[in-house]
Amino acid sequence: MTTVIIRGGTVLDQHGERPADVTIVDGIITAVGATGPDGATGADDMASAAVVLDARGCYVTPGLVDLHVHLREPGREEAETIQTGSRAAALGGFTAIVAMPNTEPPHDTLATIEFVRAQGRRAGLCDVVPAGCITVARAGVALAPLGELAAAGVHLFTDDGNGVQDPGLMRRALEYARPLGITLAQHCEVTSLTKGAVMHEGSCCSHLGLPGWPAIAEELMVHRDIELVRLTGAPVHFLHLSTARSVALVRAAKADGLPVTAEAAPHHFTLSDELLASFDAVYKVNPPLRTPADIAAIKAGLADGTIDAIATDHAPHPPEAKEAPLDEAPPGMLGLETALALAITELDMPIADVIAALSWKPAAIAGLAGRHGCPIISGSPANITVFDPALQWTVVPAQLASLSRNTPYAGRTLRGKVRHTIFAGVPVVINGRAQR
Ligand code: DOR
């Protein structure tokens, strides 16, 4: 019998906030008790405890869930592996991560899906949940075997990195998705409008003389897919929203009662397009960093729940790739180890709403509600994050667990740090250190 006691923290979940110790036996929460004067739940628990974790000064919350992670394995293991990405996730407080399908080969066969799952289990640091492709090879021509992958438990499907350009094909995918009970997640980009783009199209890009990625390239596809949801009744999740108008479109769709959900990445509420004046490709990302007005709209969308989830779009790239000139360098930035702290530091939202956007709301979107983002009550699976909301720390790229170093936050001081992460009842991070 393995017993873990999380002692002296403040439990925060969908039922509110209360001081309590949490006892876990063999992967299941067995007791959540008011903290006594000595911080103990009971002598018997303490006597048989194999591990006691100090949570004083910390929130104890349902494990964080990231809907959007590029793990690079199979195919580009020089940038990240499922093990290194899982370690970065656990250190960032995530107990489940959705693995994007733009690997080599991509997630369009059961064999690749099973490989990713097996590597995730081998790493044993968090649940690695592969998203399936919507189209074969993410090429946007023929549908992937949605039924076969859905039968094997795949819930989210996306061609992320690419948007599905053909509206007829997207309609057909949605018509299949509805009876299968799966959700399609769209990377919104009309590529005929973004050829050669390296940054947001606006006054900053004209000034720098760089090719621009206009906001409308995202908004047109958001609008198209909202109308396809209205037609088919099938749900769509919008990945990495970046513009004010996209947020307004999703807000209106939700007001119409349509089954749409959305996420935003921390870089889209913390960094603006002006950073590209450095010509440093660490700031190149797709969709691109936008304007301060867009940042304000993303924050407002998170605050009023239009945007359901904070998802990292963790996109590791090796240094030699990011050192290339802006037009050749690949888009993407690391996110797993900084997301929680950026949300705490930069969002003017109650902490419970921040955790909702990082835990139980994305868990529901990913179809993981029974396993992750569960309330901290007796009988729940023990996927738990313990973090100190006040601890300040400085981002040092060399100290990150990711194999890559492409964080745009190097040197930035943030507030909020994960102390312990408990995955399936096992403390995989203790006192900020990965145990595997
Ligand atoms: O910046 C990005 N990087 N956006 C994407 O859609 C893909 C990702 C990657 O795979 O590097």
mmCIF file of C-alpha atoms in Angstrom, residues 219-359:
data_model
loop_
_atom_site.group_PDB
_atom_site.id
_atom_site.type_symbol
_atom_site.label_atom_id
_atom_site.label_comp_id
_atom_site.label_asym_id
_atom_site.label_seq_id
_atom_site.Cartn_x
_atom_site.Cartn_y
_atom_site.Cartn_z
ATOM 1 C CA GLU A 219 -10.726 35.174 -38.109
ATOM 2 C CA LEU A 220 -12.046 33.927 -41.461
ATOM 3 C CA MET A 221 -11.532 30.325 -40.383
ATOM 4 C CA VAL A 222 -12.967 30.923 -36.917
ATOM 5 C CA HIS A 223 -16.031 32.406 -38.604
ATOM 6 C CA ARG A 224 -16.274 29.592 -41.174
ATOM 7 C CA ASP A 225 -16.040 26.881 -38.534
ATOM 8 C CA ILE A 226 -18.603 28.566 -36.282
ATOM 9 C CA GLU A 227 -21.004 28.446 -39.213
ATOM 10 C CA LEU A 228 -20.131 24.787 -39.860
ATOM 11 C CA VAL A 229 -20.835 24.044 -36.187
ATOM 12 C CA ARG A 230 -24.196 25.771 -36.583
ATOM 13 C CA LEU A 231 -24.885 23.585 -39.639
ATOM 14 C CA THR A 232 -23.719 20.227 -38.274
ATOM 15 C CA GLY A 233 -24.193 20.517 -34.500
ATOM 16 C CA ALA A 234 -20.759 18.958 -33.955
ATOM 17 C CA PRO A 235 -18.388 20.603 -31.448
ATOM 18 C CA VAL A 236 -15.262 22.519 -32.436
ATOM 19 C CA HIS A 237 -12.424 23.584 -30.165
ATOM 20 C CA PHE A 238 -10.466 26.613 -31.375
ATOM 21 C CA LEU A 239 -6.745 26.313 -30.809
ATOM 22 C CA HIS A 240 -4.466 29.202 -29.812
ATOM 23 C CA LEU A 241 -6.776 32.170 -30.448
ATOM 24 C CA SER A 242 -4.724 35.300 -30.965
ATOM 25 C CA THR A 243 -6.901 38.184 -32.160
ATOM 26 C CA ALA A 244 -9.560 40.416 -30.622
ATOM 27 C CA ARG A 245 -12.036 39.667 -33.402
ATOM 28 C CA SER A 246 -11.586 35.898 -32.955
ATOM 29 C CA VAL A 247 -12.512 36.297 -29.294
ATOM 30 C CA ALA A 248 -15.584 38.350 -30.254
ATOM 31 C CA LEU A 249 -16.667 35.702 -32.784
ATOM 32 C CA VAL A 250 -16.388 32.901 -30.217
ATOM 33 C CA ARG A 251 -18.213 35.012 -27.626
ATOM 34 C CA ALA A 252 -21.116 35.519 -30.047
ATOM 35 C CA ALA A 253 -21.158 31.814 -31.004
ATOM 36 C CA LYS A 254 -21.383 30.831 -27.348
ATOM 37 C CA ALA A 255 -24.195 33.337 -26.832
ATOM 38 C CA ASP A 256 -25.994 31.529 -29.669
ATOM 39 C CA GLY A 257 -25.615 28.288 -27.713
ATOM 40 C CA LEU A 258 -23.222 26.643 -30.164
ATOM 41 C CA PRO A 259 -20.917 23.869 -28.881
ATOM 42 C CA VAL A 260 -17.638 25.755 -29.325
ATOM 43 C CA THR A 261 -14.700 26.009 -26.947
ATOM 44 C CA ALA A 262 -11.440 27.901 -27.200
ATOM 45 C CA GLU A 263 -7.970 28.147 -25.757
ATOM 46 C CA ALA A 264 -5.285 30.823 -25.614
ATOM 47 C CA ALA A 265 -1.563 30.410 -25.103
ATOM 48 C CA PRO A 266 0.352 32.360 -22.447
ATOM 49 C CA HIS A 267 2.500 34.076 -25.096
ATOM 50 C CA HIS A 268 -0.654 35.559 -26.613
ATOM 51 C CA PHE A 269 -1.542 37.310 -23.370
ATOM 52 C CA THR A 270 1.986 38.304 -22.353
ATOM 53 C CA LEU A 271 4.047 39.253 -25.454
ATOM 54 C CA SER A 272 3.376 41.683 -28.314
ATOM 55 C CA ASP A 273 4.491 41.922 -31.937
ATOM 56 C CA GLU A 274 6.894 44.781 -31.145
ATOM 57 C CA LEU A 275 9.345 42.175 -29.825
ATOM 58 C CA LEU A 276 10.041 41.147 -33.421
ATOM 59 C CA ALA A 277 11.976 44.422 -33.797
ATOM 60 C CA SER A 278 14.837 42.397 -32.258
ATOM 61 C CA PHE A 279 14.721 40.105 -35.326
ATOM 62 C CA ASP A 280 15.134 37.282 -32.805
ATOM 63 C CA ALA A 281 13.338 34.130 -33.960
ATOM 64 C CA VAL A 282 12.620 33.158 -30.357
ATOM 65 C CA TYR A 283 9.614 35.494 -30.791
ATOM 66 C CA LYS A 284 8.428 33.836 -34.004
ATOM 67 C CA VAL A 285 5.338 31.746 -33.391
ATOM 68 C CA ASN A 286 2.257 30.660 -35.298
ATOM 69 C CA PRO A 287 -0.203 32.348 -34.952
ATOM 70 C CA PRO A 288 2.092 35.319 -34.377
ATOM 71 C CA LEU A 289 2.385 37.643 -31.407
ATOM 72 C CA ARG A 290 -0.251 40.329 -31.882
ATOM 73 C CA THR A 291 -0.885 43.898 -30.698
ATOM 74 C CA PRO A 292 -1.492 45.206 -27.174
ATOM 75 C CA ALA A 293 -5.205 45.538 -28.086
ATOM 76 C CA ASP A 294 -5.332 41.851 -29.000
ATOM 77 C CA ILE A 295 -3.570 40.944 -25.749
ATOM 78 C CA ALA A 296 -6.209 42.913 -23.825
ATOM 79 C CA ALA A 297 -8.968 41.074 -25.705
ATOM 80 C CA ILE A 298 -7.432 37.654 -24.966
ATOM 81 C CA LYS A 299 -7.230 38.576 -21.279
ATOM 82 C CA ALA A 300 -10.843 39.758 -21.319
ATOM 83 C CA GLY A 301 -11.872 36.545 -23.079
ATOM 84 C CA LEU A 302 -10.191 34.468 -20.397
ATOM 85 C CA ALA A 303 -11.700 36.571 -17.629
ATOM 86 C CA ASP A 304 -15.286 36.229 -18.885
ATOM 87 C CA GLY A 305 -14.932 32.551 -19.837
ATOM 88 C CA THR A 306 -15.220 33.051 -23.611
ATOM 89 C CA ILE A 307 -11.817 31.396 -23.756
ATOM 90 C CA ASP A 308 -12.184 28.194 -21.755
ATOM 91 C CA ALA A 309 -8.604 27.080 -21.382
ATOM 92 C CA ILE A 310 -5.010 28.209 -21.155
ATOM 93 C CA ALA A 311 -2.943 25.861 -23.341
ATOM 94 C CA THR A 312 0.767 26.219 -23.849
ATOM 95 C CA ASP A 313 1.379 25.337 -27.524
ATOM 96 C CA HIS A 314 4.740 24.132 -26.155
ATOM 97 C CA ALA A 315 6.782 23.959 -29.366
ATOM 98 C CA PRO A 316 10.412 22.992 -28.815
ATOM 99 C CA HIS A 317 12.987 23.714 -31.506
ATOM 100 C CA PRO A 318 16.740 23.137 -31.296
ATOM 101 C CA PRO A 319 19.035 26.198 -31.089
ATOM 102 C CA GLU A 320 20.411 25.814 -34.622
ATOM 103 C CA ALA A 321 16.871 26.016 -36.018
ATOM 104 C CA LYS A 322 15.984 29.121 -34.017
ATOM 105 C CA GLU A 323 19.313 30.799 -34.856
ATOM 106 C CA ALA A 324 18.369 30.829 -38.552
ATOM 107 C CA PRO A 325 17.160 34.107 -40.121
ATOM 108 C CA LEU A 326 13.554 35.010 -39.239
ATOM 109 C CA ASP A 327 12.093 33.831 -42.546
ATOM 110 C CA GLU A 328 13.751 30.395 -42.269
ATOM 111 C CA ALA A 329 13.407 29.752 -38.531
ATOM 112 C CA PRO A 330 10.494 27.534 -37.477
ATOM 113 C CA PRO A 331 7.680 29.084 -35.425
ATOM 114 C CA GLY A 332 7.116 28.065 -31.826
ATOM 115 C CA MET A 333 8.165 28.586 -28.216
ATOM 116 C CA LEU A 334 8.456 26.518 -25.058
ATOM 117 C CA GLY A 335 5.575 26.783 -22.625
ATOM 118 C CA LEU A 336 5.151 23.915 -20.187
ATOM 119 C CA GLU A 337 7.371 25.142 -17.377
ATOM 120 C CA THR A 338 6.253 28.781 -17.429
ATOM 121 C CA ALA A 339 2.490 28.633 -18.102
ATOM 122 C CA LEU A 340 1.183 28.532 -14.534
ATOM 123 C CA ALA A 341 3.504 31.300 -13.357
ATOM 124 C CA LEU A 342 2.686 33.506 -16.357
ATOM 125 C CA ALA A 343 -1.021 33.070 -15.697
ATOM 126 C CA ILE A 344 -0.610 33.920 -12.015
ATOM 127 C CA THR A 345 1.702 36.850 -12.714
ATOM 128 C CA GLU A 346 -0.023 38.403 -15.719
ATOM 129 C CA LEU A 347 -3.747 37.677 -15.472
ATOM 130 C CA ASP A 348 -5.964 39.835 -13.334
ATOM 131 C CA MET A 349 -8.251 36.921 -12.504
ATOM 132 C CA PRO A 350 -9.239 35.154 -9.279
ATOM 133 C CA ILE A 351 -6.898 32.226 -8.714
ATOM 134 C CA ALA A 352 -9.840 29.786 -8.882
ATOM 135 C CA ASP A 353 -10.619 30.993 -12.422
ATOM 136 C CA VAL A 354 -6.972 30.648 -13.439
ATOM 137 C CA ILE A 355 -6.934 27.049 -12.215
ATOM 138 C CA ALA A 356 -10.283 26.330 -13.880
ATOM 139 C CA ALA A 357 -8.709 27.411 -17.199
ATOM 140 C CA LEU A 358 -5.660 25.239 -16.521
ATOM 141 C CA SER A 359 -7.332 22.159 -15.059
#
